[in-house]
Amino acid sequence: MNTFFTSESVTCGHPDKVCDQIADRILDEMLAQDPGSRSACEVTCATDQVHIFGEVTTTAKVDYEAIARRVIAEIGYTAPNRGFDTKSCRVKVDLHGQSPDIAMGITRRIKTEELNNGAGDQGMMFGYACRETDSLMPLPIELAHSLAKRLEQVRRSEELLYLFPDGKTQVTVEYQDDRPKRISTVVLSAQHREDVDIQTLRNDLLAHVIMPTLPKELTDADTQFFINPTGRFVIGGPAGDSGLTGRKLIVDTYGGYARHGGGAFSGKDATKVDRSGAYMARYIAKNIVAAGLAEKCEVQLSYSIGLAEPVSVRIDTFGSGKATKSVLYDAVIRSTDLRPAAIIRKFGLTRPIYSGISCYGHFGSNALTMPWEQTDLAEKLKKLLD
């Protein structure tokens, strides 16, 4: 039976990603000065303005406006009179301290009880892995990210001089008997200067972005390419659409291929299990697949605010497991500490490591050096199942 699955990605200049990058850069700056910083920083942007708001508790001295302007400049919004640029946009900051009602459930006063610090909120997180790619990620989202990265690269290198920072990609993969067979459809939209001819742009993006990126063995004469389908994409970024942190959470994870608990990542420190729990869930799922114990695996963790141990743990291998779910569950519980403070310690989540993954995915090839992407648990899991 043939089925189709589609995932999308966006470039660093997409308005939602502008916000994610500012929020994570602020978080990294706080953690660099004060590893115990707590952050629930949100950012929104629109024509000629950025608003930074939320709750932070830190001893760090942070120039929030300067960070926002630096990120905007690095993305490439430097040209004046286009509705949004690093020099002229207004930056408003409304940050206050974390609620003491939340803080008291997270922090234990006795040093020896630190690993029993409670979760910073309730919620459920999902992690996923499969054998479709070397990074053990679903193929559609990895291809969409690769195209978005390439689109940014040809802009920054000035290979295509007329491109601006905003852009989106989308890839549809055809599956046969649950295995990737071919790329069915590619959609790519790139912000551009007014004076470029649409046919020139389409030919260039096909030749310089799409064809060098996609695996040749997965495209054929029937693969469809839709490049700037509306014919014009001059007004883009925050000038064309408002942006908000956490609105691209499916882009950040598995492209919709796995379930999602609804919690976003950017701007949140790791006491928020939306972040730390999702990273641990991916780690467990990836190591189960890397160990050869399943072809694909989804892990759900759920937490209650103020409690350290997860409320529930669920492992699903969709019939592909080499061991029963109960055996896998027991092996995972014996080999991993799922308390948020233990996850933070294991992965070093108080370090300033988040800016590098605020675009193009928190998992897979974009995050290969991150601790939750490592497969050091695989051998231990195999031994526990012997």
mmCIF file with all atom_site columns, N, CA, C and O in Angstrom, residues 309-334:
data_model
loop_
_atom_site.group_PDB
_atom_site.id
_atom_site.type_symbol
_atom_site.label_atom_id
_atom_site.label_alt_id
_atom_site.label_comp_id
_atom_site.label_asym_id
_atom_site.label_entity_id
_atom_site.label_seq_id
_atom_site.pdbx_PDB_ins_code
_atom_site.Cartn_x
_atom_site.Cartn_y
_atom_site.Cartn_z
_atom_site.occupancy
_atom_site.B_iso_or_equiv
_atom_site.pdbx_formal_charge
_atom_site.auth_seq_id
_atom_site.auth_comp_id
_atom_site.auth_asym_id
_atom_site.auth_atom_id
_atom_site.pdbx_PDB_model_num
ATOM 1   N N  . GLU A 1 309 ? 9.384  12.485 40.048 1.00 0.00 ? 309 GLU A N  1
ATOM 2   C CA . GLU A 1 309 ? 9.214  11.296 39.214 1.00 0.00 ? 309 GLU A CA 1
ATOM 3   C C  . GLU A 1 309 ? 8.100  11.523 38.201 1.00 0.00 ? 309 GLU A C  1
ATOM 4   O O  . GLU A 1 309 ? 7.097  12.186 38.487 1.00 0.00 ? 309 GLU A O  1
ATOM 5   N N  . PRO A 1 310 ? 8.257  10.987 36.993 1.00 0.00 ? 310 PRO A N  1
ATOM 6   C CA . PRO A 1 310 ? 7.182  11.135 36.007 1.00 0.00 ? 310 PRO A CA 1
ATOM 7   C C  . PRO A 1 310 ? 5.901  10.452 36.465 1.00 0.00 ? 310 PRO A C  1
ATOM 8   O O  . PRO A 1 310 ? 5.940  9.442  37.174 1.00 0.00 ? 310 PRO A O  1
ATOM 9   N N  . VAL A 1 311 ? 4.798  10.997 36.068 1.00 0.00 ? 311 VAL A N  1
ATOM 10  C CA . VAL A 1 311 ? 3.501  10.407 36.389 1.00 0.00 ? 311 VAL A CA 1
ATOM 11  C C  . VAL A 1 311 ? 3.279  9.151  35.559 1.00 0.00 ? 311 VAL A C  1
ATOM 12  O O  . VAL A 1 311 ? 2.669  8.177  36.017 1.00 0.00 ? 311 VAL A O  1
ATOM 13  N N  . SER A 1 312 ? 3.764  9.164  34.320 1.00 0.00 ? 312 SER A N  1
ATOM 14  C CA . SER A 1 312 ? 3.623  7.977  33.464 1.00 0.00 ? 312 SER A CA 1
ATOM 15  C C  . SER A 1 312 ? 4.758  7.918  32.456 1.00 0.00 ? 312 SER A C  1
ATOM 16  O O  . SER A 1 312 ? 5.346  8.938  32.096 1.00 0.00 ? 312 SER A O  1
ATOM 17  N N  . VAL A 1 313 ? 5.054  6.701  32.032 1.00 0.00 ? 313 VAL A N  1
ATOM 18  C CA . VAL A 1 313 ? 6.038  6.431  30.980 1.00 0.00 ? 313 VAL A CA 1
ATOM 19  C C  . VAL A 1 313 ? 5.403  5.436  30.019 1.00 0.00 ? 313 VAL A C  1
ATOM 20  O O  . VAL A 1 313 ? 4.897  4.395  30.449 1.00 0.00 ? 313 VAL A O  1
ATOM 21  N N  . ARG A 1 314 ? 5.425  5.745  28.742 1.00 0.00 ? 314 ARG A N  1
ATOM 22  C CA . ARG A 1 314 ? 4.833  4.851  27.743 1.00 0.00 ? 314 ARG A CA 1
ATOM 23  C C  . ARG A 1 314 ? 5.800  4.667  26.594 1.00 0.00 ? 314 ARG A C  1
ATOM 24  O O  . ARG A 1 314 ? 6.379  5.632  26.092 1.00 0.00 ? 314 ARG A O  1
ATOM 25  N N  . ILE A 1 315 ? 5.970  3.423  26.166 1.00 0.00 ? 315 ILE A N  1
ATOM 26  C CA . ILE A 1 315 ? 6.855  3.105  25.038 1.00 0.00 ? 315 ILE A CA 1
ATOM 27  C C  . ILE A 1 315 ? 6.052  2.330  24.011 1.00 0.00 ? 315 ILE A C  1
ATOM 28  O O  . ILE A 1 315 ? 5.416  1.317  24.337 1.00 0.00 ? 315 ILE A O  1
ATOM 29  N N  . ASP A 1 316 ? 6.087  2.792  22.762 1.00 0.00 ? 316 ASP A N  1
ATOM 30  C CA . ASP A 1 316 ? 5.351  2.133  21.677 1.00 0.00 ? 316 ASP A CA 1
ATOM 31  C C  . ASP A 1 316 ? 6.303  1.894  20.515 1.00 0.00 ? 316 ASP A C  1
ATOM 32  O O  . ASP A 1 316 ? 6.931  2.833  20.019 1.00 0.00 ? 316 ASP A O  1
ATOM 33  N N  . THR A 1 317 ? 6.417  0.642  20.104 1.00 0.00 ? 317 THR A N  1
ATOM 34  C CA . THR A 1 317 ? 7.288  0.306  18.969 1.00 0.00 ? 317 THR A CA 1
ATOM 35  C C  . THR A 1 317 ? 6.485  -0.058 17.724 1.00 0.00 ? 317 THR A C  1
ATOM 36  O O  . THR A 1 317 ? 7.045  -0.529 16.741 1.00 0.00 ? 317 THR A O  1
ATOM 37  N N  . PHE A 1 318 ? 5.193  0.141  17.751 1.00 0.00 ? 318 PHE A N  1
ATOM 38  C CA . PHE A 1 318 ? 4.326  -0.040 16.585 1.00 0.00 ? 318 PHE A CA 1
ATOM 39  C C  . PHE A 1 318 ? 4.476  -1.406 15.929 1.00 0.00 ? 318 PHE A C  1
ATOM 40  O O  . PHE A 1 318 ? 4.467  -1.531 14.699 1.00 0.00 ? 318 PHE A O  1
ATOM 41  N N  . GLY A 1 319 ? 4.637  -2.407 16.762 1.00 0.00 ? 319 GLY A N  1
ATOM 42  C CA . GLY A 1 319 ? 4.758  -3.765 16.250 1.00 0.00 ? 319 GLY A CA 1
ATOM 43  C C  . GLY A 1 319 ? 6.129  -4.133 15.719 1.00 0.00 ? 319 GLY A C  1
ATOM 44  O O  . GLY A 1 319 ? 6.327  -5.245 15.218 1.00 0.00 ? 319 GLY A O  1
ATOM 45  N N  . SER A 1 320 ? 7.092  -3.203 15.832 1.00 0.00 ? 320 SER A N  1
ATOM 46  C CA . SER A 1 320 ? 8.428  -3.468 15.273 1.00 0.00 ? 320 SER A CA 1
ATOM 47  C C  . SER A 1 320 ? 9.436  -3.888 16.333 1.00 0.00 ? 320 SER A C  1
ATOM 48  O O  . SER A 1 320 ? 10.615 -4.080 16.029 1.00 0.00 ? 320 SER A O  1
ATOM 49  N N  . GLY A 1 321 ? 9.006  -4.025 17.584 1.00 0.00 ? 321 GLY A N  1
ATOM 50  C CA . GLY A 1 321 ? 9.928  -4.302 18.671 1.00 0.00 ? 321 GLY A CA 1
ATOM 51  C C  . GLY A 1 321 ? 10.457 -5.720 18.677 1.00 0.00 ? 321 GLY A C  1
ATOM 52  O O  . GLY A 1 321 ? 9.754  -6.677 18.307 1.00 0.00 ? 321 GLY A O  1
ATOM 53  N N  . LYS A 1 322 ? 11.717 -5.844 19.113 1.00 0.00 ? 322 LYS A N  1
ATOM 54  C CA . LYS A 1 322 ? 12.333 -7.171 19.269 1.00 0.00 ? 322 LYS A CA 1
ATOM 55  C C  . LYS A 1 322 ? 12.135 -7.697 20.690 1.00 0.00 ? 322 LYS A C  1
ATOM 56  O O  . LYS A 1 322 ? 12.592 -8.782 21.019 1.00 0.00 ? 322 LYS A O  1
ATOM 57  N N  . ALA A 1 323 ? 11.500 -6.896 21.516 1.00 0.00 ? 323 ALA A N  1
ATOM 58  C CA . ALA A 1 323 ? 11.154 -7.294 22.882 1.00 0.00 ? 323 ALA A CA 1
ATOM 59  C C  . ALA A 1 323 ? 9.776  -6.743 23.183 1.00 0.00 ? 323 ALA A C  1
ATOM 60  O O  . ALA A 1 323 ? 9.299  -5.816 22.511 1.00 0.00 ? 323 ALA A O  1
ATOM 61  N N  . THR A 1 324 ? 9.110  -7.301 24.179 1.00 0.00 ? 324 THR A N  1
ATOM 62  C CA . THR A 1 324 ? 7.781  -6.815 24.532 1.00 0.00 ? 324 THR A CA 1
ATOM 63  C C  . THR A 1 324 ? 7.879  -5.412 25.126 1.00 0.00 ? 324 THR A C  1
ATOM 64  O O  . THR A 1 324 ? 8.923  -4.996 25.630 1.00 0.00 ? 324 THR A O  1
ATOM 65  N N  . LYS A 1 325 ? 6.770  -4.696 25.090 1.00 0.00 ? 325 LYS A N  1
ATOM 66  C CA . LYS A 1 325 ? 6.749  -3.331 25.627 1.00 0.00 ? 325 LYS A CA 1
ATOM 67  C C  . LYS A 1 325 ? 7.073  -3.334 27.121 1.00 0.00 ? 325 LYS A C  1
ATOM 68  O O  . LYS A 1 325 ? 7.763  -2.433 27.612 1.00 0.00 ? 325 LYS A O  1
ATOM 69  N N  . SER A 1 326 ? 6.591  -4.342 27.846 1.00 0.00 ? 326 SER A N  1
ATOM 70  C CA . SER A 1 326 ? 6.847  -4.389 29.291 1.00 0.00 ? 326 SER A CA 1
ATOM 71  C C  . SER A 1 326 ? 8.323  -4.620 29.582 1.00 0.00 ? 326 SER A C  1
ATOM 72  O O  . SER A 1 326 ? 8.876  -4.040 30.519 1.00 0.00 ? 326 SER A O  1
ATOM 73  N N  . VAL A 1 327 ? 8.971  -5.446 28.765 1.00 0.00 ? 327 VAL A N  1
ATOM 74  C CA . VAL A 1 327 ? 10.408 -5.695 28.947 1.00 0.00 ? 327 VAL A CA 1
ATOM 75  C C  . VAL A 1 327 ? 11.200 -4.424 28.635 1.00 0.00 ? 327 VAL A C  1
ATOM 76  O O  . VAL A 1 327 ? 12.130 -4.052 29.361 1.00 0.00 ? 327 VAL A O  1
ATOM 77  N N  . LEU A 1 328 ? 10.838 -3.739 27.554 1.00 0.00 ? 328 LEU A N  1
ATOM 78  C CA . LEU A 1 328 ? 11.498 -2.478 27.209 1.00 0.00 ? 328 LEU A CA 1
ATOM 79  C C  . LEU A 1 328 ? 11.284 -1.440 28.304 1.00 0.00 ? 328 LEU A C  1
ATOM 80  O O  . LEU A 1 328 ? 12.221 -0.724 28.688 1.00 0.00 ? 328 LEU A O  1
ATOM 81  N N  . TYR A 1 329 ? 10.073 -1.371 28.801 1.00 0.00 ? 329 TYR A N  1
ATOM 82  C CA . TYR A 1 329 ? 9.755  -0.426 29.869 1.00 0.00 ? 329 TYR A CA 1
ATOM 83  C C  . TYR A 1 329 ? 10.638 -0.679 31.086 1.00 0.00 ? 329 TYR A C  1
ATOM 84  O O  . TYR A 1 329 ? 11.237 0.254  31.639 1.00 0.00 ? 329 TYR A O  1
ATOM 85  N N  . ASP A 1 330 ? 10.733 -1.929 31.506 1.00 0.00 ? 330 ASP A N  1
ATOM 86  C CA . ASP A 1 330 ? 11.554 -2.254 32.674 1.00 0.00 ? 330 ASP A CA 1
ATOM 87  C C  . ASP A 1 330 ? 13.016 -1.905 32.441 1.00 0.00 ? 330 ASP A C  1
ATOM 88  O O  . ASP A 1 330 ? 13.701 -1.400 33.343 1.00 0.00 ? 330 ASP A O  1
ATOM 89  N N  . ALA A 1 331 ? 13.507 -2.165 31.215 1.00 0.00 ? 331 ALA A N  1
ATOM 90  C CA . ALA A 1 331 ? 14.905 -1.857 30.897 1.00 0.00 ? 331 ALA A CA 1
ATOM 91  C C  . ALA A 1 331 ? 15.168 -0.357 30.951 1.00 0.00 ? 331 ALA A C  1
ATOM 92  O O  . ALA A 1 331 ? 16.193 0.088  31.465 1.00 0.00 ? 331 ALA A O  1
ATOM 93  N N  . VAL A 1 332 ? 14.225 0.431  30.437 1.00 0.00 ? 332 VAL A N  1
ATOM 94  C CA . VAL A 1 332 ? 14.382 1.882  30.448 1.00 0.00 ? 332 VAL A CA 1
ATOM 95  C C  . VAL A 1 332 ? 14.343 2.419  31.873 1.00 0.00 ? 332 VAL A C  1
ATOM 96  O O  . VAL A 1 332 ? 15.172 3.249  32.267 1.00 0.00 ? 332 VAL A O  1
ATOM 97  N N  . ILE A 1 333 ? 13.407 1.952  32.677 1.00 0.00 ? 333 ILE A N  1
ATOM 98  C CA . ILE A 1 333 ? 13.273 2.433  34.057 1.00 0.00 ? 333 ILE A CA 1
ATOM 99  C C  . ILE A 1 333 ? 14.525 2.101  34.862 1.00 0.00 ? 333 ILE A C  1
ATOM 100 O O  . ILE A 1 333 ? 14.976 2.899  35.699 1.00 0.00 ? 333 ILE A O  1
ATOM 101 N N  . ARG A 1 334 ? 15.120 0.936  34.593 1.00 0.00 ? 334 ARG A N  1
ATOM 102 C CA . ARG A 1 334 ? 16.323 0.534  35.335 1.00 0.00 ? 334 ARG A CA 1
ATOM 103 C C  . ARG A 1 334 ? 17.567 1.289  34.885 1.00 0.00 ? 334 ARG A C  1
ATOM 104 O O  . ARG A 1 334 ? 18.524 1.425  35.658 1.00 0.00 ? 334 ARG A O  1
#
